[in-house]
């Protein structure tokens, strides 16, 4: 091998390593087509972070401002989500299940909730408690914050008069979730609820943040895309929640990208692995490259 060939090969290796390293430091990707001059963006969100994350990185709003259409997973309107629950008859056995002491703590944690606790199913109680604990424990909301990240993208796009597109209906998303979660009885829910309340009491005593998933991973850009990982090796739940949904979304996204400058905000996990949106778009011939956020 001559010096020039070796130099080219070495340069390619270095650039490849730099690209891989850099791509781990951003959740924003630029998508361009060889067929036209349209420019779109793909943003990997973390559903439990708040609008402050968006404000912290001007590149996100700059990308959104460049586009005509904003795509998110599902329309988030709390009024519409609450309506079916309000129509239920109070039937749950939460107080008898967890006991008076734990029930008192649950009502304390969820006292500002718009939900009637008597009308909720076990998995809904567990989800609400975990979300509220994450919100408190992870310092997700800063003064002035009103929205979680995905909802804020929708609110901001509407305020900027962007066309909005949703990849799923609320019912479709609920169906995916129900397929990945076996029905939880009130009896078995006691264990899950007790664990969350144990975390909550520990946090009350120490005040110490114990939320590495958000504070030490997403906020610090420590997630790894693992773009070469074969999706056939994923668990059945991940195949359903990621691979299957990605395949459905890819029936829509290329058409949007070809016709309009589009800002796509989807859970970060949907960008991972060889079945992720990044690799699927790349396989179709799109140029997908990381955009610096920091």
Tab-separated table of C-alpha atoms in Angstrom:
chain	number	residue	atom	x	y	z
A	1	UNK	CA	0.000	0.000	0.000
A	2	UNK	CA	1.511	3.360	-1.015
A	3	UNK	CA	1.632	6.366	1.295
A	4	UNK	CA	-1.232	8.143	-0.460
A	5	UNK	CA	-3.547	5.137	-0.201
A	6	UNK	CA	-2.637	4.654	3.438
A	7	UNK	CA	-3.225	8.340	4.128
A	8	UNK	CA	-6.677	8.233	2.492
A	9	UNK	CA	-7.602	5.099	4.423
A	10	UNK	CA	-6.403	6.590	7.712
A	11	UNK	CA	-8.292	9.825	7.035
A	12	UNK	CA	-11.455	7.823	6.368
A	13	UNK	CA	-11.082	5.921	9.629
A	14	UNK	CA	-10.506	9.111	11.605
A	15	UNK	CA	-13.485	10.882	10.007
A	16	UNK	CA	-15.659	7.843	10.643
A	17	UNK	CA	-14.660	7.790	14.310
A	18	UNK	CA	-15.261	11.540	14.632
A	19	UNK	CA	-18.697	11.169	12.982
A	20	UNK	CA	-19.645	8.327	15.337
A	21	UNK	CA	-18.446	10.263	18.375
A	22	UNK	CA	-20.154	13.495	17.298
A	23	UNK	CA	-23.441	11.782	16.517
A	24	UNK	CA	-23.657	10.712	20.152
A	25	UNK	CA	-23.588	14.356	21.249
A	26	UNK	CA	-26.785	15.441	19.553
A	27	UNK	CA	-30.437	14.496	19.205
A	28	UNK	CA	-30.949	16.600	16.078
A	29	UNK	CA	-30.376	15.234	12.560
A	30	UNK	CA	-30.592	16.918	9.168
A	31	UNK	CA	-32.318	14.973	6.398
A	32	UNK	CA	-31.865	15.858	2.726
A	33	UNK	CA	-32.946	14.177	-0.491
A	34	UNK	CA	-30.967	13.792	-3.702
A	35	UNK	CA	-34.202	14.480	-5.597
A	36	UNK	CA	-34.819	18.089	-4.514
A	37	UNK	CA	-33.686	20.956	-2.300
A	38	UNK	CA	-36.013	20.199	0.633
A	39	UNK	CA	-34.359	20.134	4.075
A	40	UNK	CA	-35.952	18.319	7.008
A	41	UNK	CA	-34.936	17.624	10.588
A	42	UNK	CA	-35.312	14.662	12.901
A	43	UNK	CA	-35.344	15.337	16.660
A	44	UNK	CA	-35.140	12.512	19.196
A	45	UNK	CA	-37.111	13.506	22.302
A	46	UNK	CA	-37.312	12.086	25.805
A	47	UNK	CA	-40.970	12.191	26.785
A	48	UNK	CA	-40.421	13.064	30.450
A	49	UNK	CA	-38.243	16.122	29.949
A	50	UNK	CA	-39.823	19.569	29.788
A	51	UNK	CA	-39.798	22.592	27.530
A	52	UNK	CA	-36.658	23.964	29.215
A	53	UNK	CA	-34.593	21.410	27.331
A	54	UNK	CA	-35.849	22.825	24.043
A	55	UNK	CA	-35.067	26.396	25.113
A	56	UNK	CA	-31.551	25.445	26.169
A	57	UNK	CA	-30.480	24.545	22.632
A	58	UNK	CA	-31.250	27.265	20.023
A	59	UNK	CA	-30.462	24.828	17.189
A	60	UNK	CA	-33.776	23.086	17.871
A	61	UNK	CA	-35.954	26.146	17.354
A	62	UNK	CA	-33.836	27.255	14.398
A	63	UNK	CA	-34.494	23.889	12.759
A	64	UNK	CA	-38.215	24.088	13.509
A	65	UNK	CA	-38.402	27.638	12.145
A	66	UNK	CA	-36.861	26.437	8.885
A	67	UNK	CA	-39.682	23.972	8.294
A	68	UNK	CA	-43.281	24.159	7.095
A	69	UNK	CA	-44.624	20.992	8.688
A	70	UNK	CA	-44.135	19.597	12.205
A	71	UNK	CA	-44.614	15.870	12.805
A	72	UNK	CA	-45.058	14.347	16.270
A	73	UNK	CA	-46.095	10.913	17.476
A	74	UNK	CA	-49.601	11.633	18.722
A	75	UNK	CA	-51.705	14.727	19.429
A	76	UNK	CA	-51.447	15.563	23.122
A	77	UNK	CA	-54.597	17.281	24.333
A	78	UNK	CA	-55.212	16.573	27.989
A	79	UNK	CA	-58.914	17.372	27.718
A	80	UNK	CA	-59.393	14.667	25.091
A	81	UNK	CA	-57.322	12.156	27.039
A	82	UNK	CA	-59.340	12.729	30.203
A	83	UNK	CA	-62.790	12.525	28.630
A	84	UNK	CA	-63.094	8.682	28.425
A	85	UNK	CA	-61.894	8.328	32.024
A	86	UNK	CA	-64.409	10.866	33.327
A	87	UNK	CA	-67.201	8.745	31.845
A	88	UNK	CA	-66.222	5.671	33.852
A	89	UNK	CA	-68.009	4.538	36.990
A	90	UNK	CA	-65.852	4.608	40.161
A	91	UNK	CA	-64.946	0.957	40.632
A	92	UNK	CA	-61.361	0.596	41.785
A	93	UNK	CA	-60.230	-0.884	45.080
A	94	UNK	CA	-57.092	1.207	45.544
A	95	UNK	CA	-57.592	2.139	49.212
A	96	UNK	CA	-58.230	-1.432	50.327
A	97	UNK	CA	-55.375	-2.692	48.153
A	98	UNK	CA	-52.591	-0.466	49.465
A	99	UNK	CA	-53.861	0.355	52.958
A	100	UNK	CA	-54.683	3.653	54.627
A	101	UNK	CA	-51.090	4.891	55.031
A	102	UNK	CA	-50.054	4.356	51.408
A	103	UNK	CA	-53.402	5.595	50.148
A	104	UNK	CA	-52.908	8.860	52.024
A	105	UNK	CA	-49.499	9.319	50.391
A	106	UNK	CA	-50.911	8.554	46.954
A	107	UNK	CA	-53.624	11.195	47.347
A	108	UNK	CA	-50.971	13.648	48.560
A	109	UNK	CA	-48.799	13.009	45.493
A	110	UNK	CA	-51.658	13.147	43.002
A	111	UNK	CA	-53.862	15.764	44.668
A	112	UNK	CA	-53.416	18.200	41.763
A	113	UNK	CA	-54.186	15.561	39.187
A	114	UNK	CA	-57.204	16.047	36.953
A	115	UNK	CA	-58.035	12.363	37.362
A	116	UNK	CA	-60.601	10.853	39.706
A	117	UNK	CA	-58.476	8.158	41.362
A	118	UNK	CA	-61.547	6.005	41.939
A	119	UNK	CA	-62.003	5.638	38.185
A	120	UNK	CA	-58.467	4.592	37.266
A	121	UNK	CA	-57.158	1.127	36.434
A	122	UNK	CA	-54.091	-0.324	38.204
A	123	UNK	CA	-51.650	0.368	35.333
A	124	UNK	CA	-52.924	3.966	35.118
A	125	UNK	CA	-52.323	4.536	38.848
A	126	UNK	CA	-48.821	3.112	38.511
A	127	UNK	CA	-48.085	5.267	35.459
A	128	UNK	CA	-49.334	8.449	37.125
A	129	UNK	CA	-47.306	7.817	40.278
A	130	UNK	CA	-44.135	7.071	38.328
A	131	UNK	CA	-44.542	10.146	36.138
A	132	UNK	CA	-45.185	12.383	39.140
A	133	UNK	CA	-42.223	10.937	40.999
A	134	UNK	CA	-39.993	11.483	37.965
A	135	UNK	CA	-41.267	15.047	37.659
A	136	UNK	CA	-40.402	15.814	41.297
A	137	UNK	CA	-37.299	13.697	41.691
A	138	UNK	CA	-35.650	14.541	38.396
A	139	UNK	CA	-36.152	18.307	38.518
A	140	UNK	CA	-37.833	18.050	35.150
A	141	UNK	CA	-39.839	21.253	35.460
A	142	UNK	CA	-38.117	24.579	35.956
A	143	UNK	CA	-39.917	27.786	37.008
A	144	UNK	CA	-42.263	28.813	34.226
A	145	UNK	CA	-42.416	25.390	32.551
A	146	UNK	CA	-45.894	24.203	31.611
A	147	UNK	CA	-45.336	21.379	29.148
A	148	UNK	CA	-43.459	18.147	28.673
A	149	UNK	CA	-41.097	18.233	25.707
A	150	UNK	CA	-43.272	16.543	23.050
A	151	UNK	CA	-46.334	18.575	23.948
A	152	UNK	CA	-44.272	21.755	23.863
A	153	UNK	CA	-43.120	21.017	20.307
A	154	UNK	CA	-46.799	20.820	19.342
A	155	UNK	CA	-47.719	24.020	21.188
A	156	UNK	CA	-44.771	25.890	19.672
A	157	UNK	CA	-45.520	24.698	16.148
A	158	UNK	CA	-49.145	25.801	16.473
A	159	UNK	CA	-48.053	29.218	17.735
A	160	UNK	CA	-45.849	29.528	14.637
A	161	UNK	CA	-48.728	28.463	12.351
A	162	UNK	CA	-46.982	25.316	11.173
A	163	UNK	CA	-48.885	22.481	9.551
A	164	UNK	CA	-49.139	19.649	12.087
A	165	UNK	CA	-49.084	15.927	11.335
A	166	UNK	CA	-49.480	13.085	13.842
A	167	UNK	CA	-48.047	9.647	13.182
A	168	UNK	CA	-50.623	7.864	15.363
A	169	UNK	CA	-54.004	8.397	16.954
A	170	UNK	CA	-54.390	8.246	20.734
A	171	UNK	CA	-56.229	4.932	20.394
A	172	UNK	CA	-53.437	3.425	18.286
A	173	UNK	CA	-50.823	4.413	20.835
A	174	UNK	CA	-52.907	3.049	23.700
A	175	UNK	CA	-53.249	-0.211	21.789
A	176	UNK	CA	-49.473	-0.522	21.408
A	177	UNK	CA	-49.005	0.149	25.106
A	178	UNK	CA	-51.689	-2.332	26.124
A	179	UNK	CA	-50.050	-5.004	23.970
A	180	UNK	CA	-46.736	-4.549	25.774
A	181	UNK	CA	-48.248	-4.519	29.259
A	182	UNK	CA	-50.093	-7.536	30.548
A	183	UNK	CA	-53.258	-6.685	32.446
A	184	UNK	CA	-52.327	-5.840	36.019
A	185	UNK	CA	-54.700	-6.913	38.756
A	186	UNK	CA	-55.259	-4.799	41.850
A	187	UNK	CA	-53.592	-7.523	43.886
A	188	UNK	CA	-50.387	-7.547	41.825
A	189	UNK	CA	-50.370	-3.760	41.502
A	190	UNK	CA	-49.662	-3.442	45.220
A	191	UNK	CA	-46.045	-4.508	44.673
A	192	UNK	CA	-45.416	-1.925	41.939
A	193	UNK	CA	-47.120	0.855	43.868
A	194	UNK	CA	-45.204	0.023	47.054
A	195	UNK	CA	-41.889	0.261	45.192
A	196	UNK	CA	-42.711	3.702	43.810
A	197	UNK	CA	-43.870	4.955	47.214
A	198	UNK	CA	-40.700	3.585	48.776
A	199	UNK	CA	-38.685	5.632	46.282
A	200	UNK	CA	-40.811	8.670	47.019
A	201	UNK	CA	-40.336	8.419	50.811
A	202	UNK	CA	-36.591	7.978	50.339
A	203	UNK	CA	-36.517	11.097	48.195
A	204	UNK	CA	-38.552	13.032	50.785
A	205	UNK	CA	-35.973	12.227	53.453
A	206	UNK	CA	-32.795	12.799	51.460
A	207	UNK	CA	-33.851	15.265	48.770
A	208	UNK	CA	-31.213	13.524	46.639
A	209	UNK	CA	-31.838	13.191	42.936
A	210	UNK	CA	-32.021	9.519	41.967
A	211	UNK	CA	-33.089	9.798	38.364
A	212	UNK	CA	-30.142	8.730	36.191
A	213	UNK	CA	-32.282	7.851	33.162
A	214	UNK	CA	-33.025	11.519	32.586
A	215	UNK	CA	-30.442	13.602	34.410
A	216	UNK	CA	-27.348	11.520	33.706
A	217	UNK	CA	-28.254	10.025	30.349
A	218	UNK	CA	-30.540	12.128	28.133
A	219	UNK	CA	-29.667	15.540	29.536
A	220	UNK	CA	-25.950	14.738	29.359
A	221	UNK	CA	-26.134	13.225	25.866
A	222	UNK	CA	-24.974	9.791	26.974
A	223	UNK	CA	-27.368	7.660	24.970
A	224	UNK	CA	-25.784	5.482	22.274
A	225	UNK	CA	-27.575	5.097	18.964
A	226	UNK	CA	-26.131	1.636	18.222
A	227	UNK	CA	-27.042	2.096	14.570
A	228	UNK	CA	-25.504	-1.242	13.587
A	229	UNK	CA	-27.401	-3.285	16.161
A	230	UNK	CA	-29.707	-5.872	14.575
A	231	UNK	CA	-33.314	-5.337	15.636
A	232	UNK	CA	-33.970	-9.073	15.448
A	233	UNK	CA	-32.112	-9.287	18.751
A	234	UNK	CA	-34.487	-6.914	20.539
A	235	UNK	CA	-37.043	-8.108	23.075
A	236	UNK	CA	-40.569	-8.708	21.808
A	237	UNK	CA	-41.782	-5.571	23.592
A	238	UNK	CA	-39.113	-3.410	21.944
A	239	UNK	CA	-39.865	-4.943	18.573
A	240	UNK	CA	-43.483	-3.918	18.990
A	241	UNK	CA	-42.900	-0.460	20.460
A	242	UNK	CA	-40.000	0.468	18.166
A	243	UNK	CA	-39.575	-1.720	15.094
A	244	UNK	CA	-43.244	-2.225	14.244
A	245	UNK	CA	-44.166	1.401	14.806
A	246	UNK	CA	-41.145	2.605	12.825
A	247	UNK	CA	-42.271	0.504	9.872
A	248	UNK	CA	-45.704	2.137	10.033
A	249	UNK	CA	-44.237	5.618	10.290
A	250	UNK	CA	-41.938	5.015	7.330
A	251	UNK	CA	-45.032	4.653	5.171
A	252	UNK	CA	-45.631	8.376	5.813
A	253	UNK	CA	-42.323	10.120	6.482
A	254	UNK	CA	-40.584	9.837	3.065
A	255	UNK	CA	-43.578	11.415	1.327
A	256	UNK	CA	-43.527	14.356	3.722
A	257	UNK	CA	-39.772	14.819	3.450
A	258	UNK	CA	-39.925	14.793	-0.343
A	259	UNK	CA	-42.672	17.400	-0.538
A	260	UNK	CA	-42.019	19.774	2.372
A	261	UNK	CA	-39.397	21.006	4.803
A	262	UNK	CA	-40.411	18.884	7.773
A	263	UNK	CA	-39.522	18.844	11.474
A	264	UNK	CA	-40.027	15.363	12.935
A	265	UNK	CA	-40.067	14.966	16.732
A	266	UNK	CA	-40.238	11.372	17.953
A	267	UNK	CA	-39.035	9.457	20.985
A	268	UNK	CA	-35.265	9.027	20.861
A	269	UNK	CA	-35.554	5.227	20.920
A	270	UNK	CA	-37.113	5.343	17.457
A	271	UNK	CA	-33.774	6.570	16.091
A	272	UNK	CA	-31.796	3.640	17.512
A	273	UNK	CA	-30.593	0.417	15.855
A	274	UNK	CA	-30.663	-0.712	12.248
A	275	UNK	CA	-34.481	-0.558	12.182
A	276	UNK	CA	-34.494	3.023	13.477
A	277	UNK	CA	-35.640	5.994	11.450
A	278	UNK	CA	-32.061	7.167	10.819
A	279	UNK	CA	-30.991	3.918	9.204
A	280	UNK	CA	-34.252	3.412	7.339
A	281	UNK	CA	-34.066	6.870	5.786
A	282	UNK	CA	-30.406	6.318	4.939
A	283	UNK	CA	-31.276	3.009	3.259
A	284	UNK	CA	-33.742	4.870	1.016
A	285	UNK	CA	-30.957	7.166	-0.173
A	286	UNK	CA	-31.497	10.160	2.098
A	287	UNK	CA	-28.498	11.943	3.530
A	288	UNK	CA	-28.956	11.887	7.324
A	289	UNK	CA	-26.318	13.784	9.269
A	290	UNK	CA	-26.011	14.942	12.892
A	291	UNK	CA	-26.469	18.624	13.701
A	292	UNK	CA	-24.518	20.170	16.566
A	293	UNK	CA	-26.709	21.202	19.494
A	294	UNK	CA	-23.995	22.297	21.892
